[in-house]
């Protein structure tokens, strides 16, 4: 008996410990990265760091704007390309598709969501980059190497699709059948029911799925880095190379210890990513959290 | 009026069908293209040999070092994730079952944690490494990847545990079992399929992730035999070889991506298969 | 029993909906077996039977909601005022508007109280604000909800109690000017008082509407029915007036049900 109680106590203590460790992780990560980026923050103000574009680490000049802008730009392109497609495909899969197609699609989406980002990057190099340099850029009357913001956006869009589609179909599935029956019985067509009832009912869920898709796109590293060109410049032409934040961190870890403050700058970039993505996640997951509670 | 309604419906159904089928086409093409490109360069040597001298100029060898390195890292990380994650998930579903609010809040926080990108874990792992005076090594890689996959482990396992009827573990408590016994003997057994799925999912993520091991695991042509030695990983092998100007080396990158894709497919298909099989013996 | 003799005399017996050789399959499962049925106009017809006997499926066939369930295969004919809803080339949504649906649980649309009632009217293509206002008020009054909600027409429909929501759903159904009301155990989720209100509404509504009510509650059938159809395992076992059926059940199944179902 004593042994059982002892076992019960120790396991409970261990369970609580693990839970606390896991939940404190973002805080620990945040604090760790903050401490590391302190030297840079003392060196320059947050404003100049974020909104100037003079990036010359060897001269102690750290303007993050090209990277922030690059990140925003690729994320935006990815979102614009993937969101409507996801929404339509989500509607089709949950409302109109044959059950056989649905049965095939769900595992396929799952598997694709689990493919490593390097694989998407390889695909980007094999397909998207040549597609842009040989086909898309000439259409818009420019020439391009293909390693561009546009390529990053397209690869990201494709990566986000399984992720967002998964969430969106989950949301649509929670719309009760009775609600659709009610709408149809009042004389709505299938599409009108979708438009007025299903989408309306799923509104918070759709917005959350989109938000989380954006967060994922914003933090994605390898696939984007492989196709985006990685040149420090601020450009509004999507057929120019860009340099998103995650790529900055990943590309320069080798030399960061040889230049003063450079390591601090890269950790600041990671902190920036963490804060932005954590915020987006907190907000949009709260939506889902609230709807689940009800 | 009525006519327009019908036309509108037809247009939108057609649009959504087009969206769906083009998605299938694009996503299917990813796997097809990677496979087609990769199979040309794929040879037995790729899988059973480490890089020999001159490998990076098109010489002999394979990526066995990276395959083994990836498996070591993913295995170690999954082990840590199990030690940390399994008790946490059980705690959430046994001890906290009466506190719905706390339970949901913890799930919310875990989901948020899941959303942190791997590059951030990588950067943090690097600071951790410097803090403890470690070098880029198998150990540092394992710890970093473990941080990344633990939330995945907890949430996936928890998702299955939460579907176990509450009556079952109440019955166990009523029979005089302690909460710990209920956790490990009843809940773990009932949720075993979920546990396997969670572990496999964590393993798959660990094998495929590149950004977190970029700073922490280092890279080497040798197969590591000690925790403090650097280790190559498959995603990084692909990444580095793609950057090479020599066509033969790039070809090998494609072959390596085929290997990685096959490994991931095997893992996710077996996760599916196992979870279906185990869940058949469970009480629903 | 409850049948009011004057009603029977005043209203002529005529059929508003008739079903011929209706069969429904779900995979290998034969849910409805060769149903032939006439539904009399301006009466309350009750579909009675234990759960799982196919009553709800039969009801959903009547306005072709079976379209929503891909696994169902429906064959046969259902005539509503000369239109065969299962095989017509006409526009299904407008035929559906000849029927209002009340389901087991109220399903208010995720919009305001006002818009719930206006939804079907707008779908008809009516845009005139005054006409819509007038109809919303009229039908909310018809179900006795107007006084309770007139000050908060624009708050979400989910803010109402379950009983009020069910009446709102009824008003919403009436607003499209149907001939028939299809009610699928409409009181099963409600408290006794709200159930009573709905039942009373049905008694009044049958002057202008034909009501088809699905229920497994014997007492409710006795209280409301003009015509009873007893179903078991996908088949119609017996039908007739409540007097005939309940005082003198012919089949063993109904006798059994009357003993156990009470």
JSON list of N, CA and C in Angstrom, two decimals, chain C residues 167-227:
[
{"chain": "C", "resi": 167, "resn": "UNK", "atom": "N", "xyz": [-40.03, 28.27, -31.78]},
{"chain": "C", "resi": 167, "resn": "UNK", "atom": "CA", "xyz": [-41.13, 29.04, -32.37]},
{"chain": "C", "resi": 167, "resn": "UNK", "atom": "C", "xyz": [-40.62, 29.96, -33.47]},
{"chain": "C", "resi": 168, "resn": "UNK", "atom": "N", "xyz": [-39.40, 30.50, -33.24]},
{"chain": "C", "resi": 168, "resn": "UNK", "atom": "CA", "xyz": [-38.81, 31.34, -34.29]},
{"chain": "C", "resi": 168, "resn": "UNK", "atom": "C", "xyz": [-38.60, 30.53, -35.57]},
{"chain": "C", "resi": 169, "resn": "UNK", "atom": "N", "xyz": [-38.15, 29.29, -35.40]},
{"chain": "C", "resi": 169, "resn": "UNK", "atom": "CA", "xyz": [-37.95, 28.43, -36.56]},
{"chain": "C", "resi": 169, "resn": "UNK", "atom": "C", "xyz": [-39.27, 28.17, -37.27]},
{"chain": "C", "resi": 170, "resn": "UNK", "atom": "N", "xyz": [-40.32, 28.06, -36.49]},
{"chain": "C", "resi": 170, "resn": "UNK", "atom": "CA", "xyz": [-41.65, 27.87, -37.10]},
{"chain": "C", "resi": 170, "resn": "UNK", "atom": "C", "xyz": [-42.05, 29.12, -37.88]},
{"chain": "C", "resi": 171, "resn": "UNK", "atom": "N", "xyz": [-41.85, 30.29, -37.25]},
{"chain": "C", "resi": 171, "resn": "UNK", "atom": "CA", "xyz": [-42.19, 31.54, -37.93]},
{"chain": "C", "resi": 171, "resn": "UNK", "atom": "C", "xyz": [-41.40, 31.68, -39.22]},
{"chain": "C", "resi": 172, "resn": "UNK", "atom": "N", "xyz": [-40.13, 31.33, -39.15]},
{"chain": "C", "resi": 172, "resn": "UNK", "atom": "CA", "xyz": [-39.25, 31.40, -40.30]},
{"chain": "C", "resi": 172, "resn": "UNK", "atom": "C", "xyz": [-39.77, 30.51, -41.43]},
{"chain": "C", "resi": 173, "resn": "UNK", "atom": "N", "xyz": [-40.26, 29.32, -41.03]},
{"chain": "C", "resi": 173, "resn": "UNK", "atom": "CA", "xyz": [-40.81, 28.41, -42.03]},
{"chain": "C", "resi": 173, "resn": "UNK", "atom": "C", "xyz": [-42.10, 28.94, -42.62]},
{"chain": "C", "resi": 174, "resn": "UNK", "atom": "N", "xyz": [-42.94, 29.55, -41.78]},
{"chain": "C", "resi": 174, "resn": "UNK", "atom": "CA", "xyz": [-44.22, 30.07, -42.27]},
{"chain": "C", "resi": 174, "resn": "UNK", "atom": "C", "xyz": [-44.01, 31.25, -43.21]},
{"chain": "C", "resi": 175, "resn": "UNK", "atom": "N", "xyz": [-42.92, 31.96, -43.02]},
{"chain": "C", "resi": 175, "resn": "UNK", "atom": "CA", "xyz": [-42.70, 33.18, -43.79]},
{"chain": "C", "resi": 175, "resn": "UNK", "atom": "C", "xyz": [-42.53, 32.92, -45.28]},
{"chain": "C", "resi": 176, "resn": "UNK", "atom": "N", "xyz": [-42.16, 31.72, -45.66]},
{"chain": "C", "resi": 176, "resn": "UNK", "atom": "CA", "xyz": [-42.04, 31.46, -47.09]},
{"chain": "C", "resi": 176, "resn": "UNK", "atom": "C", "xyz": [-43.37, 31.00, -47.69]},
{"chain": "C", "resi": 177, "resn": "UNK", "atom": "N", "xyz": [-44.43, 31.10, -46.90]},
{"chain": "C", "resi": 177, "resn": "UNK", "atom": "CA", "xyz": [-45.79, 30.75, -47.33]},
{"chain": "C", "resi": 177, "resn": "UNK", "atom": "C", "xyz": [-45.90, 29.31, -47.83]},
{"chain": "C", "resi": 178, "resn": "UNK", "atom": "N", "xyz": [-45.60, 28.38, -46.98]},
{"chain": "C", "resi": 178, "resn": "UNK", "atom": "CA", "xyz": [-45.69, 26.98, -47.40]},
{"chain": "C", "resi": 178, "resn": "UNK", "atom": "C", "xyz": [-47.14, 26.49, -47.35]},
{"chain": "C", "resi": 179, "resn": "UNK", "atom": "N", "xyz": [-47.38, 25.32, -47.97]},
{"chain": "C", "resi": 179, "resn": "UNK", "atom": "CA", "xyz": [-48.68, 24.66, -47.82]},
{"chain": "C", "resi": 179, "resn": "UNK", "atom": "C", "xyz": [-48.60, 23.62, -46.72]},
{"chain": "C", "resi": 180, "resn": "UNK", "atom": "N", "xyz": [-47.39, 23.09, -46.59]},
{"chain": "C", "resi": 180, "resn": "UNK", "atom": "CA", "xyz": [-47.21, 21.96, -45.70]},
{"chain": "C", "resi": 180, "resn": "UNK", "atom": "C", "xyz": [-46.16, 22.31, -44.65]},
{"chain": "C", "resi": 181, "resn": "UNK", "atom": "N", "xyz": [-46.39, 21.85, -43.44]},
{"chain": "C", "resi": 181, "resn": "UNK", "atom": "CA", "xyz": [-45.34, 21.99, -42.42]},
{"chain": "C", "resi": 181, "resn": "UNK", "atom": "C", "xyz": [-44.82, 20.60, -42.09]},
{"chain": "C", "resi": 182, "resn": "UNK", "atom": "N", "xyz": [-43.53, 20.41, -42.28]},
{"chain": "C", "resi": 182, "resn": "UNK", "atom": "CA", "xyz": [-42.93, 19.13, -41.92]},
{"chain": "C", "resi": 182, "resn": "UNK", "atom": "C", "xyz": [-42.29, 19.30, -40.55]},
{"chain": "C", "resi": 183, "resn": "UNK", "atom": "N", "xyz": [-42.76, 18.53, -39.59]},
{"chain": "C", "resi": 183, "resn": "UNK", "atom": "CA", "xyz": [-42.24, 18.69, -38.24]},
{"chain": "C", "resi": 183, "resn": "UNK", "atom": "C", "xyz": [-41.65, 17.38, -37.76]},
{"chain": "C", "resi": 184, "resn": "UNK", "atom": "N", "xyz": [-40.36, 17.41, -37.44]},
{"chain": "C", "resi": 184, "resn": "UNK", "atom": "CA", "xyz": [-39.66, 16.19, -37.06]},
{"chain": "C", "resi": 184, "resn": "UNK", "atom": "C", "xyz": [-39.43, 16.20, -35.54]},
{"chain": "C", "resi": 185, "resn": "UNK", "atom": "N", "xyz": [-40.30, 15.54, -34.80]},
{"chain": "C", "resi": 185, "resn": "UNK", "atom": "CA", "xyz": [-40.26, 15.53, -33.34]},
{"chain": "C", "resi": 185, "resn": "UNK", "atom": "C", "xyz": [-39.93, 16.92, -32.79]},
{"chain": "C", "resi": 186, "resn": "UNK", "atom": "N", "xyz": [-40.73, 17.91, -33.13]},
{"chain": "C", "resi": 186, "resn": "UNK", "atom": "CA", "xyz": [-40.35, 19.29, -32.82]},
{"chain": "C", "resi": 186, "resn": "UNK", "atom": "C", "xyz": [-40.33, 19.61, -31.34]},
{"chain": "C", "resi": 187, "resn": "UNK", "atom": "N", "xyz": [-40.91, 18.75, -30.53]},
{"chain": "C", "resi": 187, "resn": "UNK", "atom": "CA", "xyz": [-40.96, 19.08, -29.11]},
{"chain": "C", "resi": 187, "resn": "UNK", "atom": "C", "xyz": [-39.98, 18.25, -28.29]},
{"chain": "C", "resi": 188, "resn": "UNK", "atom": "N", "xyz": [-39.19, 17.41, -28.96]},
{"chain": "C", "resi": 188, "resn": "UNK", "atom": "CA", "xyz": [-38.38, 16.47, -28.18]},
{"chain": "C", "resi": 188, "resn": "UNK", "atom": "C", "xyz": [-37.29, 17.16, -27.38]},
{"chain": "C", "resi": 189, "resn": "UNK", "atom": "N", "xyz": [-36.85, 18.35, -27.80]},
{"chain": "C", "resi": 189, "resn": "UNK", "atom": "CA", "xyz": [-35.80, 19.02, -27.04]},
{"chain": "C", "resi": 189, "resn": "UNK", "atom": "C", "xyz": [-36.37, 20.07, -26.09]},
{"chain": "C", "resi": 190, "resn": "UNK", "atom": "N", "xyz": [-37.71, 20.20, -26.06]},
{"chain": "C", "resi": 190, "resn": "UNK", "atom": "CA", "xyz": [-38.30, 21.32, -25.32]},
{"chain": "C", "resi": 190, "resn": "UNK", "atom": "C", "xyz": [-38.85, 20.89, -23.96]},
{"chain": "C", "resi": 191, "resn": "UNK", "atom": "N", "xyz": [-39.01, 21.89, -23.08]},
{"chain": "C", "resi": 191, "resn": "UNK", "atom": "CA", "xyz": [-39.62, 21.65, -21.79]},
{"chain": "C", "resi": 191, "resn": "UNK", "atom": "C", "xyz": [-41.13, 21.50, -22.00]},
{"chain": "C", "resi": 192, "resn": "UNK", "atom": "N", "xyz": [-41.87, 20.95, -21.01]},
{"chain": "C", "resi": 192, "resn": "UNK", "atom": "CA", "xyz": [-43.30, 20.68, -21.19]},
{"chain": "C", "resi": 192, "resn": "UNK", "atom": "C", "xyz": [-44.11, 21.91, -21.59]},
{"chain": "C", "resi": 193, "resn": "UNK", "atom": "N", "xyz": [-43.77, 23.07, -21.02]},
{"chain": "C", "resi": 193, "resn": "UNK", "atom": "CA", "xyz": [-44.58, 24.26, -21.33]},
{"chain": "C", "resi": 193, "resn": "UNK", "atom": "C", "xyz": [-44.40, 24.67, -22.77]},
{"chain": "C", "resi": 194, "resn": "UNK", "atom": "N", "xyz": [-43.14, 24.74, -23.21]},
{"chain": "C", "resi": 194, "resn": "UNK", "atom": "CA", "xyz": [-42.88, 25.10, -24.61]},
{"chain": "C", "resi": 194, "resn": "UNK", "atom": "C", "xyz": [-43.50, 24.08, -25.56]},
{"chain": "C", "resi": 195, "resn": "UNK", "atom": "N", "xyz": [-43.45, 22.80, -25.16]},
{"chain": "C", "resi": 195, "resn": "UNK", "atom": "CA", "xyz": [-44.04, 21.76, -26.00]},
{"chain": "C", "resi": 195, "resn": "UNK", "atom": "C", "xyz": [-45.53, 22.03, -26.18]},
{"chain": "C", "resi": 196, "resn": "UNK", "atom": "N", "xyz": [-46.14, 22.41, -25.08]},
{"chain": "C", "resi": 196, "resn": "UNK", "atom": "CA", "xyz": [-47.58, 22.66, -25.10]},
{"chain": "C", "resi": 196, "resn": "UNK", "atom": "C", "xyz": [-47.90, 23.81, -26.05]},
{"chain": "C", "resi": 197, "resn": "UNK", "atom": "N", "xyz": [-47.07, 24.86, -25.99]},
{"chain": "C", "resi": 197, "resn": "UNK", "atom": "CA", "xyz": [-47.30, 26.01, -26.87]},
{"chain": "C", "resi": 197, "resn": "UNK", "atom": "C", "xyz": [-47.24, 25.57, -28.33]},
{"chain": "C", "resi": 198, "resn": "UNK", "atom": "N", "xyz": [-46.22, 24.78, -28.65]},
{"chain": "C", "resi": 198, "resn": "UNK", "atom": "CA", "xyz": [-46.05, 24.31, -30.03]},
{"chain": "C", "resi": 198, "resn": "UNK", "atom": "C", "xyz": [-47.28, 23.47, -30.44]},
{"chain": "C", "resi": 199, "resn": "UNK", "atom": "N", "xyz": [-47.69, 22.58, -29.55]},
{"chain": "C", "resi": 199, "resn": "UNK", "atom": "CA", "xyz": [-48.84, 21.74, -29.89]},
{"chain": "C", "resi": 199, "resn": "UNK", "atom": "C", "xyz": [-50.08, 22.57, -30.15]},
{"chain": "C", "resi": 200, "resn": "UNK", "atom": "N", "xyz": [-50.30, 23.58, -29.30]},
{"chain": "C", "resi": 200, "resn": "UNK", "atom": "CA", "xyz": [-51.46, 24.45, -29.52]},
{"chain": "C", "resi": 200, "resn": "UNK", "atom": "C", "xyz": [-51.36, 25.20, -30.83]},
{"chain": "C", "resi": 201, "resn": "UNK", "atom": "N", "xyz": [-50.14, 25.65, -31.15]},
{"chain": "C", "resi": 201, "resn": "UNK", "atom": "CA", "xyz": [-49.94, 26.34, -32.43]},
{"chain": "C", "resi": 201, "resn": "UNK", "atom": "C", "xyz": [-50.34, 25.43, -33.59]},
{"chain": "C", "resi": 202, "resn": "UNK", "atom": "N", "xyz": [-49.94, 24.18, -33.47]},
{"chain": "C", "resi": 202, "resn": "UNK", "atom": "CA", "xyz": [-50.27, 23.24, -34.54]},
{"chain": "C", "resi": 202, "resn": "UNK", "atom": "C", "xyz": [-51.77, 23.12, -34.72]},
{"chain": "C", "resi": 203, "resn": "UNK", "atom": "N", "xyz": [-52.48, 23.06, -33.61]},
{"chain": "C", "resi": 203, "resn": "UNK", "atom": "CA", "xyz": [-53.94, 22.94, -33.72]},
{"chain": "C", "resi": 203, "resn": "UNK", "atom": "C", "xyz": [-54.54, 24.12, -34.48]},
{"chain": "C", "resi": 204, "resn": "UNK", "atom": "N", "xyz": [-53.99, 25.33, -34.19]},
{"chain": "C", "resi": 204, "resn": "UNK", "atom": "CA", "xyz": [-54.52, 26.49, -34.90]},
{"chain": "C", "resi": 204, "resn": "UNK", "atom": "C", "xyz": [-54.08, 26.54, -36.35]},
{"chain": "C", "resi": 205, "resn": "UNK", "atom": "N", "xyz": [-52.84, 26.09, -36.57]},
{"chain": "C", "resi": 205, "resn": "UNK", "atom": "CA", "xyz": [-52.27, 26.23, -37.91]},
{"chain": "C", "resi": 205, "resn": "UNK", "atom": "C", "xyz": [-52.93, 25.32, -38.93]},
{"chain": "C", "resi": 206, "resn": "UNK", "atom": "N", "xyz": [-53.56, 24.25, -38.47]},
{"chain": "C", "resi": 206, "resn": "UNK", "atom": "CA", "xyz": [-54.04, 23.29, -39.45]},
{"chain": "C", "resi": 206, "resn": "UNK", "atom": "C", "xyz": [-55.21, 23.82, -40.27]},
{"chain": "C", "resi": 207, "resn": "UNK", "atom": "N", "xyz": [-55.77, 24.94, -39.84]},
{"chain": "C", "resi": 207, "resn": "UNK", "atom": "CA", "xyz": [-56.80, 25.56, -40.68]},
{"chain": "C", "resi": 207, "resn": "UNK", "atom": "C", "xyz": [-56.23, 26.01, -42.02]},
{"chain": "C", "resi": 208, "resn": "UNK", "atom": "N", "xyz": [-55.01, 26.47, -41.98]},
{"chain": "C", "resi": 208, "resn": "UNK", "atom": "CA", "xyz": [-54.40, 27.00, -43.20]},
{"chain": "C", "resi": 208, "resn": "UNK", "atom": "C", "xyz": [-53.29, 26.14, -43.78]},
{"chain": "C", "resi": 209, "resn": "UNK", "atom": "N", "xyz": [-52.81, 25.21, -42.98]},
{"chain": "C", "resi": 209, "resn": "UNK", "atom": "CA", "xyz": [-51.66, 24.43, -43.44]},
{"chain": "C", "resi": 209, "resn": "UNK", "atom": "C", "xyz": [-51.93, 22.94, -43.26]},
{"chain": "C", "resi": 210, "resn": "UNK", "atom": "N", "xyz": [-51.19, 22.16, -44.02]},
{"chain": "C", "resi": 210, "resn": "UNK", "atom": "CA", "xyz": [-51.18, 20.73, -43.78]},
{"chain": "C", "resi": 210, "resn": "UNK", "atom": "C", "xyz": [-49.96, 20.43, -42.92]},
{"chain": "C", "resi": 211, "resn": "UNK", "atom": "N", "xyz": [-50.16, 19.66, -41.88]},
{"chain": "C", "resi": 211, "resn": "UNK", "atom": "CA", "xyz": [-49.03, 19.41, -40.99]},
{"chain": "C", "resi": 211, "resn": "UNK", "atom": "C", "xyz": [-48.69, 17.93, -41.01]},
{"chain": "C", "resi": 212, "resn": "UNK", "atom": "N", "xyz": [-47.42, 17.64, -41.23]},
{"chain": "C", "resi": 212, "resn": "UNK", "atom": "CA", "xyz": [-46.96, 16.25, -41.13]},
{"chain": "C", "resi": 212, "resn": "UNK", "atom": "C", "xyz": [-46.01, 16.20, -39.94]},
{"chain": "C", "resi": 213, "resn": "UNK", "atom": "N", "xyz": [-46.40, 15.45, -38.94]},
{"chain": "C", "resi": 213, "resn": "UNK", "atom": "CA", "xyz": [-45.66, 15.46, -37.69]},
{"chain": "C", "resi": 213, "resn": "UNK", "atom": "C", "xyz": [-45.05, 14.09, -37.44]},
{"chain": "C", "resi": 214, "resn": "UNK", "atom": "N", "xyz": [-43.75, 14.07, -37.22]},
{"chain": "C", "resi": 214, "resn": "UNK", "atom": "CA", "xyz": [-43.08, 12.82, -36.85]},
{"chain": "C", "resi": 214, "resn": "UNK", "atom": "C", "xyz": [-42.98, 12.77, -35.34]},
{"chain": "C", "resi": 215, "resn": "UNK", "atom": "N", "xyz": [-43.35, 11.67, -34.75]},
{"chain": "C", "resi": 215, "resn": "UNK", "atom": "CA", "xyz": [-43.17, 11.57, -33.31]},
{"chain": "C", "resi": 215, "resn": "UNK", "atom": "C", "xyz": [-43.06, 10.11, -32.91]},
{"chain": "C", "resi": 216, "resn": "UNK", "atom": "N", "xyz": [-42.43, 9.88, -31.76]},
{"chain": "C", "resi": 216, "resn": "UNK", "atom": "CA", "xyz": [-42.47, 8.53, -31.23]},
{"chain": "C", "resi": 216, "resn": "UNK", "atom": "C", "xyz": [-43.28, 8.51, -29.93]},
{"chain": "C", "resi": 217, "resn": "UNK", "atom": "N", "xyz": [-43.84, 9.68, -29.59]},
{"chain": "C", "resi": 217, "resn": "UNK", "atom": "CA", "xyz": [-44.61, 9.78, -28.35]},
{"chain": "C", "resi": 217, "resn": "UNK", "atom": "C", "xyz": [-46.08, 9.49, -28.66]},
{"chain": "C", "resi": 218, "resn": "UNK", "atom": "N", "xyz": [-46.56, 8.41, -28.12]},
{"chain": "C", "resi": 218, "resn": "UNK", "atom": "CA", "xyz": [-47.93, 7.97, -28.40]},
{"chain": "C", "resi": 218, "resn": "UNK", "atom": "C", "xyz": [-48.95, 9.02, -27.97]},
{"chain": "C", "resi": 219, "resn": "UNK", "atom": "N", "xyz": [-48.74, 9.58, -26.78]},
{"chain": "C", "resi": 219, "resn": "UNK", "atom": "CA", "xyz": [-49.69, 10.56, -26.25]},
{"chain": "C", "resi": 219, "resn": "UNK", "atom": "C", "xyz": [-49.83, 11.76, -27.17]},
{"chain": "C", "resi": 220, "resn": "UNK", "atom": "N", "xyz": [-48.67, 12.20, -27.69]},
{"chain": "C", "resi": 220, "resn": "UNK", "atom": "CA", "xyz": [-48.72, 13.36, -28.59]},
{"chain": "C", "resi": 220, "resn": "UNK", "atom": "C", "xyz": [-49.53, 13.02, -29.84]},
{"chain": "C", "resi": 221, "resn": "UNK", "atom": "N", "xyz": [-49.35, 11.83, -30.33]},
{"chain": "C", "resi": 221, "resn": "UNK", "atom": "CA", "xyz": [-50.10, 11.40, -31.51]},
{"chain": "C", "resi": 221, "resn": "UNK", "atom": "C", "xyz": [-51.60, 11.43, -31.20]},
{"chain": "C", "resi": 222, "resn": "UNK", "atom": "N", "xyz": [-51.95, 10.90, -30.04]},
{"chain": "C", "resi": 222, "resn": "UNK", "atom": "CA", "xyz": [-53.37, 10.87, -29.67]},
{"chain": "C", "resi": 222, "resn": "UNK", "atom": "C", "xyz": [-53.93, 12.28, -29.54]},
{"chain": "C", "resi": 223, "resn": "UNK", "atom": "N", "xyz": [-53.10, 13.18, -28.94]},
{"chain": "C", "resi": 223, "resn": "UNK", "atom": "CA", "xyz": [-53.57, 14.54, -28.73]},
{"chain": "C", "resi": 223, "resn": "UNK", "atom": "C", "xyz": [-53.79, 15.29, -30.03]},
{"chain": "C", "resi": 224, "resn": "UNK", "atom": "N", "xyz": [-52.92, 15.07, -31.02]},
{"chain": "C", "resi": 224, "resn": "UNK", "atom": "CA", "xyz": [-52.90, 15.98, -32.17]},
{"chain": "C", "resi": 224, "resn": "UNK", "atom": "C", "xyz": [-53.45, 15.40, -33.47]},
{"chain": "C", "resi": 225, "resn": "UNK", "atom": "N", "xyz": [-53.38, 14.07, -33.60]},
{"chain": "C", "resi": 225, "resn": "UNK", "atom": "CA", "xyz": [-53.52, 13.52, -34.94]},
{"chain": "C", "resi": 225, "resn": "UNK", "atom": "C", "xyz": [-54.95, 13.55, -35.47]},
{"chain": "C", "resi": 226, "resn": "UNK", "atom": "N", "xyz": [-55.05, 13.82, -36.79]},
{"chain": "C", "resi": 226, "resn": "UNK", "atom": "CA", "xyz": [-56.29, 13.54, -37.51]},
{"chain": "C", "resi": 226, "resn": "UNK", "atom": "C", "xyz": [-56.15, 12.23, -38.24]},
{"chain": "C", "resi": 227, "resn": "UNK", "atom": "N", "xyz": [-54.89, 11.95, -38.58]},
{"chain": "C", "resi": 227, "resn": "UNK", "atom": "CA", "xyz": [-54.62, 10.77, -39.37]},
{"chain": "C", "resi": 227, "resn": "UNK", "atom": "C", "xyz": [-53.29, 10.22, -38.85]}
]
